[in-house]
XYZ file of C-alpha atoms in Angstrom:
207
model
C 14.010 -21.938 15.038
C 17.756 -20.791 14.043
C 19.476 -18.864 15.053
C 22.044 -18.233 11.669
C 24.051 -14.767 12.897
C 25.967 -13.771 15.584
C 24.414 -11.418 18.286
C 24.290 -7.850 18.211
C 23.256 -8.986 14.454
C 20.159 -11.877 14.655
C 18.402 -13.746 11.990
C 15.772 -16.478 13.063
C 13.729 -19.221 10.929
C 10.262 -20.827 11.962
C 9.225 -23.712 10.663
C 11.675 -23.932 7.238
C 9.783 -26.853 4.410
C 11.910 -27.417 0.999
C 15.164 -28.248 -0.359
C 18.402 -26.001 -1.222
C 18.011 -27.129 -5.031
C 15.097 -25.398 -5.695
C 13.661 -23.072 -2.503
C 10.960 -23.825 -0.323
C 8.494 -22.214 2.080
C 9.951 -20.183 5.592
C 6.470 -18.780 7.798
C 8.484 -16.820 9.819
C 12.037 -15.161 8.562
C 13.507 -12.241 11.642
C 15.850 -10.012 10.638
C 17.254 -7.944 14.219
C 20.267 -5.658 14.395
C 20.206 -3.576 17.765
C 18.437 -1.260 16.423
C 16.096 -2.601 13.936
C 13.842 -5.325 13.565
C 13.216 -6.748 10.353
C 9.599 -9.506 10.207
C 8.992 -11.244 7.117
C 5.937 -13.833 7.332
C 4.661 -16.860 5.182
C 7.796 -16.805 2.330
C 7.937 -19.066 -0.558
C 10.935 -18.820 -2.761
C 12.329 -20.788 -6.245
C 15.381 -20.082 -6.819
C 17.913 -22.593 -9.856
C 20.870 -24.054 -7.420
C 22.672 -24.306 -10.837
C 23.698 -21.012 -12.020
C 25.747 -20.310 -9.015
C 28.580 -22.323 -10.945
C 28.260 -20.070 -13.789
C 28.541 -17.173 -10.857
C 24.628 -15.939 -10.743
C 22.393 -16.314 -8.243
C 19.263 -16.043 -10.403
C 15.516 -16.475 -7.756
C 12.026 -17.925 -9.726
C 9.710 -15.866 -7.290
C 10.590 -14.401 -3.980
C 6.586 -14.229 -2.566
C 5.447 -13.028 1.390
C 2.671 -12.379 3.170
C 3.962 -9.848 4.921
C 7.614 -7.801 5.955
C 6.681 -5.956 9.120
C 9.910 -3.276 9.624
C 10.060 -2.097 13.327
C 13.314 0.596 14.652
C 13.676 0.680 18.162
C 16.312 3.556 18.312
C 14.761 6.521 19.478
C 17.167 9.532 18.314
C 17.129 11.647 14.828
C 18.496 8.854 12.221
C 22.005 11.064 11.756
C 23.400 11.358 8.563
C 25.586 8.647 7.033
C 28.627 8.425 4.880
C 27.719 6.622 1.590
C 29.518 3.585 0.588
C 32.361 4.181 -1.567
C 31.359 0.822 -4.208
C 27.521 -1.604 -4.242
C 28.526 -4.039 -6.162
C 27.909 -7.735 -6.077
C 30.191 -10.792 -6.161
C 27.666 -12.239 -8.209
C 24.798 -11.405 -11.293
C 21.855 -11.504 -9.930
C 18.118 -11.980 -11.105
C 15.154 -11.701 -9.137
C 12.469 -12.717 -11.883
C 9.211 -12.197 -9.570
C 8.748 -10.210 -6.245
C 5.539 -9.944 -4.362
C 4.775 -8.491 -1.153
C 0.819 -8.659 0.355
C 1.533 -6.352 3.191
C 4.537 -4.274 4.087
C 4.441 -2.161 7.024
C 6.618 0.335 8.923
C 6.974 1.875 12.761
C 5.672 0.162 15.980
C 2.255 1.434 15.327
C 2.123 0.436 11.825
C 0.899 3.798 10.940
C 2.384 3.222 6.947
C 1.413 -0.313 5.069
C 2.036 -0.249 0.728
C 0.252 -3.789 -0.492
C 0.328 -5.533 -2.570
C 4.263 -5.183 -4.024
C 5.253 -6.376 -7.597
C 8.119 -6.600 -8.843
C 12.130 -7.755 -10.447
C 15.663 -6.919 -10.218
C 18.175 -8.036 -11.370
C 21.890 -6.632 -11.350
C 25.073 -7.335 -14.099
C 27.133 -5.148 -15.725
C 28.259 -3.268 -12.767
C 24.251 -2.164 -12.836
C 21.687 -2.216 -10.698
C 17.881 -2.197 -11.868
C 15.150 -2.745 -10.910
C 11.258 -2.382 -12.136
C 7.974 -2.008 -10.189
C 5.307 -3.098 -11.747
C 2.228 -1.750 -9.029
C 2.616 -1.565 -4.849
C -0.708 0.315 -3.836
C 0.157 3.325 -0.774
C -3.193 4.619 0.535
C -5.618 5.664 -1.857
C -2.906 5.900 -5.135
C -1.589 3.017 -7.603
C 2.395 3.490 -8.343
C 5.043 1.961 -10.738
C 8.080 2.735 -11.546
C 11.958 2.048 -12.131
C 15.016 2.698 -11.045
C 18.764 2.247 -12.171
C 21.520 2.553 -9.794
C 25.751 2.386 -11.139
C 27.210 0.150 -8.690
C 30.285 2.057 -8.325
C 32.344 5.019 -9.657
C 30.275 8.364 -9.375
C 27.091 5.928 -8.669
C 24.353 7.305 -11.319
C 21.092 6.846 -10.019
C 18.051 6.799 -12.347
C 14.486 6.171 -11.250
C 11.053 8.026 -12.000
C 7.575 6.823 -10.024
C 3.863 7.506 -11.374
C 0.960 7.057 -10.902
C -2.851 7.867 -9.681
C -3.919 8.708 -6.486
C -6.965 10.554 -4.766
C -7.929 13.017 -3.110
C -10.745 14.846 -1.814
C -10.615 18.425 -2.298
C -12.919 19.374 0.330
C -14.393 17.169 3.408
C -17.907 16.038 1.896
C -16.631 16.412 -1.757
C -15.354 12.871 -4.343
C -12.232 12.369 -4.411
C -10.293 13.171 -7.331
C -8.161 11.351 -9.207
C -4.742 13.124 -9.919
C -1.851 12.326 -12.156
C 2.275 11.812 -10.006
C 5.599 11.800 -12.073
C 8.307 11.724 -10.243
C 11.702 11.715 -11.351
C 15.355 11.962 -9.934
C 18.969 11.768 -11.413
C 21.936 12.123 -10.750
C 24.796 10.954 -8.384
C 24.127 9.798 -5.416
C 25.925 12.529 -3.544
C 24.216 15.156 -5.960
C 20.292 14.055 -7.514
C 18.176 16.499 -8.639
C 14.132 15.341 -8.264
C 10.981 17.012 -10.724
C 7.768 15.734 -9.479
C 4.306 17.136 -10.593
C 0.623 16.163 -9.793
C -2.205 16.862 -12.109
C -5.313 16.263 -12.758
C -6.519 13.317 -14.761
C -8.417 14.967 -16.691
C -9.697 10.953 -18.693
C -11.951 11.362 -15.175
C -13.026 15.101 -15.395
C -14.688 15.605 -19.230
C -14.569 19.450 -17.928
C -10.327 19.096 -17.256
C -8.336 21.283 -19.448
C -5.082 20.244 -20.321
C -1.703 22.967 -20.497
């Protein structure tokens, strides 16, 4: 086990195997701040170290079995000033991100599973594609792009199908969710729709 950051920040890794050149496995990786603790288990990383010579961070694969996020802050979160820039010092490519289970909160009341995504940063633009994530009874996909500086314009969308029981004892109905967020970070506009999945209900009418 090794500690990689000075207090109050800490980053510890257990059972590390592999090589710096190609990547490896970490059984348990824990990052902790004063009020926040993030723990990843069975992390599998594959990257191209030589890409750094051309100013790129290229990660072929980042797989985690679980990601646990806990906050010990007793007070409600306070509003913070957005950063003036989200530029990164080099281009970033994450080809394959997979997390089997994500939990957050002390009682692990909230959980997401089977997350798959990929990410790129180039030309002062962040781009994330969410291929799949399961949250409760819903399955979702989405994408987001964010300018790294200036007005930091965000363009994001999310779609999915979730099942909801209208009353106790009735069979859950599939509902289509479509949501989008656009605009500068300081002035975002949200749009969302929730409709009955007509393909699963022959009596449903489109309008």
